[in-house]
Amino acid sequence: MMDTQWPRWEVFKQDAPGKPHQAVGSVHATDPQHALVTARTVFVRRPSAVSLWVVPARVILARTAEELVTEGELPATEPEAAAPQRYLVFRKTNHRRSMTFVDYALTLEAASPEAALRRAREHFAHSPTLVWWIVPEAAITRSDESPETVESWFAPARDKTYRQQSSYGVVGSHISKHKQRPQGAERD
Amino acid sequence: MTTAQDPRLDPRLEAFEARIARGEKIEPGDWMPDEYRRQLIRMISQHAHSEYVGMLPEGEWITRAPSLRRKMILMAKVQDEAGHGQYLYHAAETLGATREDMMDALLSGRAKYSSIFNYPSLTWADVGMIGWLVDGAAIKNQTMLAGCSYGPYSRAMVRICSEETFHHKQGKEMILTYAAGTPAQRRMAQDALNRWWWPSLMMLGPHDQDSPNTAVLSRWGIKLKSNDEVRQEFINEHVPELLEAGLSIPDPDLRFDEASGNWIHGPINWDEFWAVVKGNGPMNRARLEARRFAHEDGAWVREALAAYGARSQAQAAD
């Protein structure tokens, strides 16, 4: 069928300062700001983020280790005189846990995404990579890094303790408490 | 399986199965059998649809929640279900499905979703029972799927399970409060249990011998446990807690088997299950109508966003 849906944006979330941005999923949106706001709603309903990036999915060069083996080297499509651009390299490096993401690893300059991938593979030649994503830096829209914005975007979830499973931590262990109907307790 | 497309004839299959045996995750660009891709799209999109339709029985109660705290909890929970649908639709997209096509399949009735959401939520106690039993059953299934061989599905499930645990606990807290409350509250809790117990057992799927997809799903590490195994885990966890809360389980044949350490349930009415799956449950039509209405009623929001996006792009180009 004809694809008339809004463009897809990959979402990268940073859980805490100093941790890498990780690919967490995607949203469909009309423009970068719409994508960021939707990403915040979908991926930051709980307090573990300080920054979000969104990137149009179509500009990402993604290759798995298996594709690189079966397809061989990527053709050099860069024009001879192309001015170098900055690219962000993301990698997934192990299978061991379910939560192994494609994580931000490095920024480098190259004439094309393919050239960036080649350079990234040389750079990490001694560290096996299972998934590569090459993202042009110019295509990234980032959440505002000012402390005020970080606070207003990501802090409110911290006060919503009722969203946390720990808020109901006593439920299993003290059933007897619920049988006593303490006087004055809120009934609902 | 037909011989023409028999994936067992593909030389790449052996390496694929060896990877799964080693516990490796399959990622979107990796080679995979067509049947693996097909089964995953089927399961993940059904799962996503269930999250979306699951908003309906609970969403109806947001305006009628008995306290502000309960209202905030319920709004957060319904918002989570929408988010879970988004994670899952994305995981299916990594396999080549489009969001648009999946949404069309749901709204047109081509696609299935969990049978459980075709039952009505008649009282406020149902909201608690859905959290405790339905989310409790879902977590058992999803914890298993978090270990599945397909990377994006597995990652979505880990995220979903940690959020579902909140749903489970708030539901249990709500029911325990009612079970220890006034006679009217206790009756409401018992009535909700009477109506949700059997559908909760059914939502974990047909018995293993009647489950046509289980063999291939377990062979490729998509399902790590069978329907009956997951159902047994669910029963063993929930029966003692429900009994301790002073509620009775609506199954005259239910008994504890000392030898196996399992609670053994009586026969499940699978005729009812299949009738609901085939679209003849109490709420099938109403659920789909509500989804269609929400989609069509929200058309102006999509149009406004598209117009805003187009204008922003035009301005940026100037």
XYZ file of C-alpha atoms in Angstrom:
506
model
C 0.000 0.000 0.000
C 1.060 3.597 -0.497
C 2.991 4.926 2.448
C 1.347 8.187 3.457
C 2.325 8.123 7.087
C 4.378 10.806 8.774
C 8.135 10.357 8.639
C 9.696 8.131 11.268
C 12.257 9.559 13.685
C 14.647 7.492 15.724
C 14.797 8.545 19.361
C 17.997 8.550 21.426
C 17.726 8.908 25.182
C 20.415 9.790 27.704
C 19.588 8.429 31.159
C 22.093 10.483 33.161
C 24.959 12.913 32.525
C 28.028 11.076 31.263
C 26.075 8.068 29.988
C 25.815 7.494 26.234
C 22.701 8.371 24.293
C 20.939 5.124 23.372
C 18.528 4.276 20.569
C 15.276 3.491 22.392
C 12.687 3.376 19.617
C 10.958 5.640 17.185
C 8.091 8.075 16.779
C 6.236 9.320 13.721
C 6.070 13.113 13.493
C 5.702 15.991 11.077
C 8.738 18.016 12.152
C 11.666 17.863 14.598
C 9.928 19.685 17.454
C 6.866 17.475 17.120
C 9.162 14.458 17.172
C 10.914 15.672 20.337
C 7.669 16.372 22.194
C 6.236 13.002 21.192
C 9.466 11.260 22.177
C 9.267 12.895 25.594
C 5.693 11.654 26.057
C 6.438 8.125 24.911
C 9.905 7.455 26.319
C 10.209 9.683 29.397
C 7.103 8.931 31.398
C 9.434 7.783 34.182
C 12.372 9.750 35.573
C 15.493 8.454 33.901
C 16.440 10.995 31.261
C 18.401 14.209 30.940
C 18.491 14.549 27.148
C 16.690 13.388 24.016
C 17.841 13.418 20.395
C 15.654 12.751 17.359
C 16.878 11.946 13.862
C 14.887 11.259 10.676
C 15.180 7.490 10.233
C 15.863 7.801 6.494
C 19.245 9.560 7.011
C 20.663 6.831 9.227
C 23.065 4.344 7.685
C 22.499 1.119 9.647
C 24.436 -2.108 9.191
C 24.649 -5.271 11.241
C 27.849 -7.265 11.506
C 26.125 -9.979 9.519
C 25.230 -7.609 6.670
C 28.829 -6.393 6.484
C 30.013 -9.981 6.120
C 27.458 -11.013 3.500
C 27.421 -7.772 1.511
C 31.108 -6.980 1.759
C 32.472 -3.451 1.755
C 30.008 -0.694 1.050
C 30.522 1.011 -2.310
C 32.259 4.357 -2.059
C 29.500 6.702 -3.125
C 31.065 9.916 -1.912
C 31.827 12.516 -4.565
C 35.533 13.223 -4.868
C 35.309 16.802 -3.733
C 32.666 16.446 -1.025
C 33.365 18.589 1.999
C 33.757 16.430 5.108
C 30.794 16.332 7.479
C 30.602 15.287 11.091
C 29.013 11.906 11.761
C 28.009 10.259 15.017
C 28.809 6.576 15.344
C 26.500 4.324 17.392
C 27.282 0.705 18.233
C 25.690 -2.332 19.808
C 28.468 -4.441 21.254
C 26.999 -7.435 23.030
C 24.066 -9.833 23.171
C 24.271 -10.724 26.791
C 21.406 -8.806 28.270
C 18.061 -7.825 26.844
C 18.820 -4.169 27.432
C 21.834 -3.886 25.136
C 21.117 -0.868 23.004
C 22.758 0.801 20.061
C 24.828 3.345 22.025
C 26.586 6.535 20.990
C 30.295 5.809 20.674
C 32.192 8.450 18.727
C 31.994 11.519 16.483
C 34.229 11.717 13.408
C 34.569 13.620 10.145
C 34.121 11.926 6.801
C 33.041 12.683 3.232
C 30.007 10.350 3.360
C 28.154 7.998 5.718
C 29.862 5.032 4.029
C 33.266 6.608 4.565
C 32.314 7.309 8.185
C 31.386 3.654 8.664
C 34.713 2.539 7.206
C 36.627 4.853 9.529
C 34.527 3.750 12.512
C 35.265 0.093 11.752
C 38.982 0.850 11.647
C 38.741 2.786 14.894
C 36.988 -0.084 16.690
C 38.877 -2.841 14.872
C 39.731 -4.565 18.135
C 36.254 -4.401 19.681
C 33.554 -6.514 18.040
C 30.495 -4.541 16.933
C 27.149 -6.222 16.250
C 25.208 -3.209 14.979
C 26.468 0.064 13.478
C 24.444 3.238 13.019
C 25.991 6.259 11.298
C 24.113 9.525 11.897
C 24.973 12.870 10.258
C 25.395 15.376 13.075
C 23.507 18.041 11.106
C 20.365 15.843 11.104
C 20.120 15.614 14.897
C 17.611 17.724 16.803
C 18.451 17.834 20.494
C 16.389 18.738 23.505
C 17.504 22.075 24.958
C 20.503 21.602 27.239
C 19.839 24.567 29.509
C 19.269 23.532 33.147
C 15.830 25.170 33.110
C 14.683 23.107 30.135
C 16.197 19.904 31.451
C 14.353 20.526 34.719
C 11.025 21.333 33.104
C 11.213 18.472 30.588
C 12.523 15.629 32.678
C 12.080 16.418 36.373
C 8.265 16.418 36.762
C 8.091 12.632 36.549
C 10.171 12.436 39.729
C 7.334 13.854 41.808
C 4.813 11.381 40.445
C 5.658 8.610 42.849
C 2.332 6.901 42.171
C 3.776 5.923 38.773
C 6.545 3.954 40.457
C 6.138 0.337 41.425
C 8.064 1.114 44.632
C 5.162 3.318 45.695
C 3.161 0.112 46.201
C 6.031 -1.863 47.713
C 4.185 -2.977 50.830
C 1.322 -4.533 48.934
C 2.473 -8.131 48.861
C 4.222 -8.414 52.178
C 1.687 -6.930 54.574
C -1.732 -8.170 53.528
C -2.703 -8.258 57.220
C -2.446 -4.493 57.309
C -5.137 -4.206 54.699
C -7.427 -6.381 56.776
C -7.318 -4.139 59.806
C -8.931 -1.009 58.392
C -6.864 1.487 60.383
C -9.008 4.259 61.738
C -9.055 7.450 59.719
C -7.311 5.917 56.737
C -8.433 7.245 53.389
C -11.020 4.944 51.874
C -11.394 4.777 48.160
C 5.139 -25.550 5.663
C 5.291 -25.885 1.896
C 8.426 -27.238 0.314
C 8.831 -24.267 -2.024
C 9.467 -21.893 0.847
C 10.697 -24.437 3.325
C 13.210 -22.444 5.379
C 14.851 -25.696 6.404
C 16.347 -25.819 2.919
C 18.120 -22.488 3.254
C 21.815 -22.947 4.006
C 21.765 -19.859 6.225
C 19.266 -21.483 8.574
C 21.852 -23.549 10.391
C 23.907 -20.498 11.336
C 20.741 -18.653 12.349
C 19.608 -21.444 14.641
C 23.095 -21.789 16.088
C 23.030 -18.099 16.976
C 19.732 -18.534 18.789
C 21.067 -21.592 20.592
C 23.997 -19.465 21.822
C 21.542 -16.919 23.226
C 22.419 -14.216 20.695
C 19.870 -11.590 19.711
C 18.772 -11.325 16.097
C 18.887 -7.681 14.956
C 16.863 -6.046 12.155
C 19.478 -6.276 9.366
C 20.436 -9.881 10.110
C 19.279 -12.718 7.906
C 16.201 -14.468 9.262
C 13.774 -17.063 7.873
C 10.654 -15.546 6.297
C 8.556 -17.501 8.758
C 10.469 -16.000 11.721
C 9.774 -12.526 10.361
C 6.119 -13.341 9.672
C 5.497 -14.811 13.113
C 7.155 -11.852 14.819
C 5.147 -9.284 12.871
C 1.976 -11.227 13.697
C 2.771 -11.466 17.409
C 4.201 -7.992 17.913
C 1.434 -6.186 16.034
C -1.260 -8.170 17.879
C 0.473 -7.263 21.079
C 0.593 -3.570 20.102
C -3.103 -3.615 19.187
C -3.884 -5.163 22.587
C -2.135 -2.282 24.344
C -4.170 0.200 22.338
C -7.540 -1.506 22.796
C -6.618 -2.123 26.441
C -6.906 1.606 27.045
C -10.667 1.404 26.493
C -12.050 -0.647 29.412
C -10.008 1.456 31.846
C -10.239 4.817 30.099
C -14.005 4.680 30.599
C -13.389 4.999 34.353
C -11.051 8.010 34.413
C -13.942 10.451 34.897
C -15.498 8.231 37.562
C -12.464 7.451 39.707
C -13.354 7.650 43.411
C -10.444 9.880 44.469
C -7.917 12.232 42.906
C -5.114 9.784 43.699
C -6.924 6.952 41.941
C -7.669 9.210 38.996
C -3.988 10.164 38.592
C -2.936 6.519 38.866
C -5.439 5.493 36.201
C -4.465 8.301 33.838
C -0.798 7.328 34.193
C -1.670 3.705 33.530
C -3.725 4.426 30.422
C -0.918 6.673 29.154
C 1.498 3.781 29.711
C -0.639 1.489 27.550
C -0.451 3.992 24.694
C 3.319 4.173 25.145
C 3.604 0.372 25.157
C 1.696 0.286 21.886
C 4.219 2.758 20.457
C 7.269 0.709 21.560
C 5.721 -2.389 20.022
C 4.627 -0.846 16.730
C 8.208 0.355 16.387
C 9.571 -3.140 17.010
C 7.267 -4.457 14.261
C 8.422 -1.678 11.941
C 12.006 -2.891 12.245
C 10.753 -6.047 10.502
C 9.278 -4.151 7.551
C 5.676 -3.612 8.685
C 4.363 -0.037 8.427
C 2.527 1.734 11.230
C -0.116 2.814 8.775
C -0.820 -0.718 7.590
C -0.914 -2.071 11.135
C -3.324 0.645 12.261
C -5.501 -0.065 9.249
C -5.506 -3.772 10.119
C -6.717 -2.972 13.634
C -9.400 -0.479 12.610
C -10.729 -2.641 9.790
C -10.975 -5.690 12.049
C -8.401 -7.685 10.046
C -6.034 -7.900 12.986
C -6.540 -9.661 16.294
C -5.872 -8.328 19.757
C -6.069 -9.889 23.200
C -9.418 -11.567 23.889
C -9.506 -10.119 27.411
C -10.341 -6.602 26.277
C -13.640 -7.727 24.814
C -15.159 -8.007 28.289
C -16.922 -5.011 29.866
C -15.648 -3.135 32.916
C -18.862 -2.815 34.909
C -17.718 -1.403 38.259
C -14.759 0.471 39.722
C -13.547 -2.814 41.243
C -13.033 -4.058 37.676
C -10.317 -1.434 37.248
C -8.461 -2.938 40.204
C -9.049 -6.503 39.037
C -7.764 -5.679 35.556
C -4.579 -4.339 37.156
C -4.102 -7.310 39.434
C -5.180 -10.207 37.195
C -4.964 -9.027 33.587
C -1.707 -7.130 34.043
C -0.476 -9.913 36.299
C -1.054 -12.427 33.510
C 0.457 -10.056 30.954
C 3.621 -9.637 33.039
C 4.112 -13.405 33.232
C 3.903 -13.584 29.450
C 5.993 -10.482 28.861
C 8.759 -11.453 31.279
C 9.169 -14.575 29.196
C 9.146 -12.572 25.952
C 11.789 -10.178 27.346
C 14.196 -13.063 26.854
C 13.169 -13.663 23.254
C 15.640 -13.907 20.417
C 14.609 -10.785 18.495
C 16.470 -7.754 19.888
C 13.917 -4.954 19.390
C 11.024 -7.041 20.778
C 13.079 -8.162 23.740
C 14.137 -4.585 24.557
C 10.577 -3.289 24.274
C 9.426 -6.038 26.633
C 11.981 -5.203 29.320
C 10.776 -1.615 29.311
C 7.125 -2.661 29.304
C 7.539 -5.161 32.139
C 9.082 -2.592 34.446
C 6.128 -0.284 33.815
C 3.534 -3.071 34.032
C 4.755 -3.901 37.519
C 3.310 -0.561 38.632
C -0.008 -1.520 37.007
C -0.017 -4.871 38.749
C 0.775 -3.454 42.169
C -1.699 -0.599 42.082
C -4.450 -3.039 41.039
C -3.580 -5.394 43.834
C -3.531 -2.566 46.344
C -6.929 -1.414 45.144
C -8.483 -4.873 45.468
C -6.908 -5.562 48.858
C -8.372 -2.277 50.075
C -11.820 -3.293 48.853
C -11.499 -6.863 50.102
C -10.888 -5.457 53.579
C -13.537 -2.760 53.242
C -17.290 -2.477 53.735
C -19.572 -5.398 52.819
C -20.529 -3.540 49.638
C -16.852 -3.090 48.709
C -16.123 -6.747 49.401
C -19.052 -7.769 47.213
C -17.734 -5.566 44.412
C -14.265 -7.111 44.667
C -15.706 -10.652 44.650
C -18.025 -9.868 41.751
C -15.092 -8.475 39.730
C -13.025 -11.584 40.486
C -15.932 -13.825 39.434
C -16.114 -12.118 36.070
C -12.363 -11.653 35.328
C -10.896 -14.927 36.608
C -11.683 -17.158 33.642
C -10.991 -14.560 30.934
C -7.598 -13.966 32.627
C -6.731 -17.665 32.351
C -7.904 -17.712 28.732
C -5.876 -14.666 27.705
C -2.696 -16.723 28.049
C -3.821 -18.685 25.022
C -5.062 -22.158 24.131
C -3.666 -25.294 25.741
C -0.303 -26.308 24.307
C -1.750 -29.167 22.265
C -4.173 -26.707 20.604
C -1.671 -23.926 19.993
C -0.633 -24.154 16.331
C 2.227 -21.648 16.464
C 3.950 -22.752 19.660
C 6.355 -25.275 18.136
C 7.926 -22.924 15.633
C 7.937 -20.048 18.120
C 9.833 -22.032 20.727
C 12.219 -23.529 18.180
C 13.374 -20.017 17.253
C 13.521 -18.629 20.764
C 10.535 -16.325 20.406
C 8.542 -18.075 23.100
C 10.649 -19.548 25.860
C 7.696 -21.057 27.724
C 4.436 -22.621 26.558
C 0.976 -21.168 27.199
C 0.242 -23.789 29.849
C 3.531 -23.157 31.644
C 2.889 -19.420 31.810
C -0.717 -20.031 32.921
C 0.492 -22.349 35.708
C 2.946 -19.716 36.946
C 0.176 -17.135 36.942
C -2.197 -19.373 38.899
C 0.441 -20.416 41.430
C 1.272 -16.800 42.197
C -2.227 -15.375 42.279
C -4.408 -18.047 43.912
C -2.786 -17.877 47.373
C -2.860 -14.086 47.358
C -6.508 -13.898 46.326
C -7.426 -16.458 48.994
C -5.439 -14.588 51.609
C -7.375 -11.456 50.702
C -10.525 -13.349 51.697
C -11.856 -13.745 48.161
C -13.061 -17.009 46.660
C -12.011 -18.242 43.233
C -14.935 -19.086 40.920
C -13.640 -22.561 40.082
C -15.200 -25.467 42.037
C -12.509 -27.833 40.747
C -9.547 -25.729 41.842
C -7.230 -27.711 44.129
C -3.666 -27.671 45.347
C -1.608 -30.608 44.182
C 0.966 -31.449 46.855
C 3.026 -33.636 44.564
C 3.713 -30.991 41.938
C 3.257 -27.921 44.135
C 0.805 -26.551 41.590
C -2.711 -25.234 41.822
C -4.798 -27.275 39.368
C -7.687 -25.489 37.665
C -10.922 -26.953 36.319
C -11.820 -27.096 32.611
C -11.646 -23.827 30.705
C -14.556 -22.930 28.433
C -12.629 -22.724 25.176
C -15.824 -22.338 23.153
C -16.221 -18.959 24.810
C -12.564 -18.102 24.122
C -12.821 -18.880 20.407
C -16.139 -17.038 20.108
C -14.487 -13.931 21.587
C -11.385 -14.309 19.410
C -13.605 -14.581 16.336
C -15.337 -11.293 17.138
C -18.380 -12.442 19.090
C -17.393 -11.423 22.607
C -19.533 -9.059 24.680
C -17.596 -5.944 23.663
C -15.831 -6.736 20.343
C -17.939 -4.407 18.229
C -18.037 -1.602 20.782
C -14.240 -1.707 21.213
C -13.560 -1.408 17.498
C -16.166 1.306 17.103
C -14.536 3.266 19.931
C -11.105 2.878 18.304
C -12.461 4.003 14.932
C -14.259 6.929 16.500
C -11.084 8.017 18.331
C -9.122 7.768 15.079
C -11.640 9.716 13.010
C -12.433 12.213 15.735
C -8.680 12.929 16.034
C -8.275 13.604 12.302
C -8.253 17.379 12.825
C -5.255 17.056 15.180
C -3.307 15.164 12.528
C -4.279 17.709 9.883
C -3.267 20.618 12.114
C 0.094 19.027 12.908
C 0.748 18.315 9.236
C -0.134 21.917 8.291
C 2.102 23.271 11.053
C 4.962 21.013 10.000
C 4.627 22.031 6.349
C 4.544 25.712 7.245
C 7.595 25.403 9.515
C 9.514 23.713 6.715
C 8.481 26.395 4.214
C 9.568 29.134 6.610
C 12.875 27.409 7.261
C 13.477 27.205 3.504
C 12.934 30.965 3.024
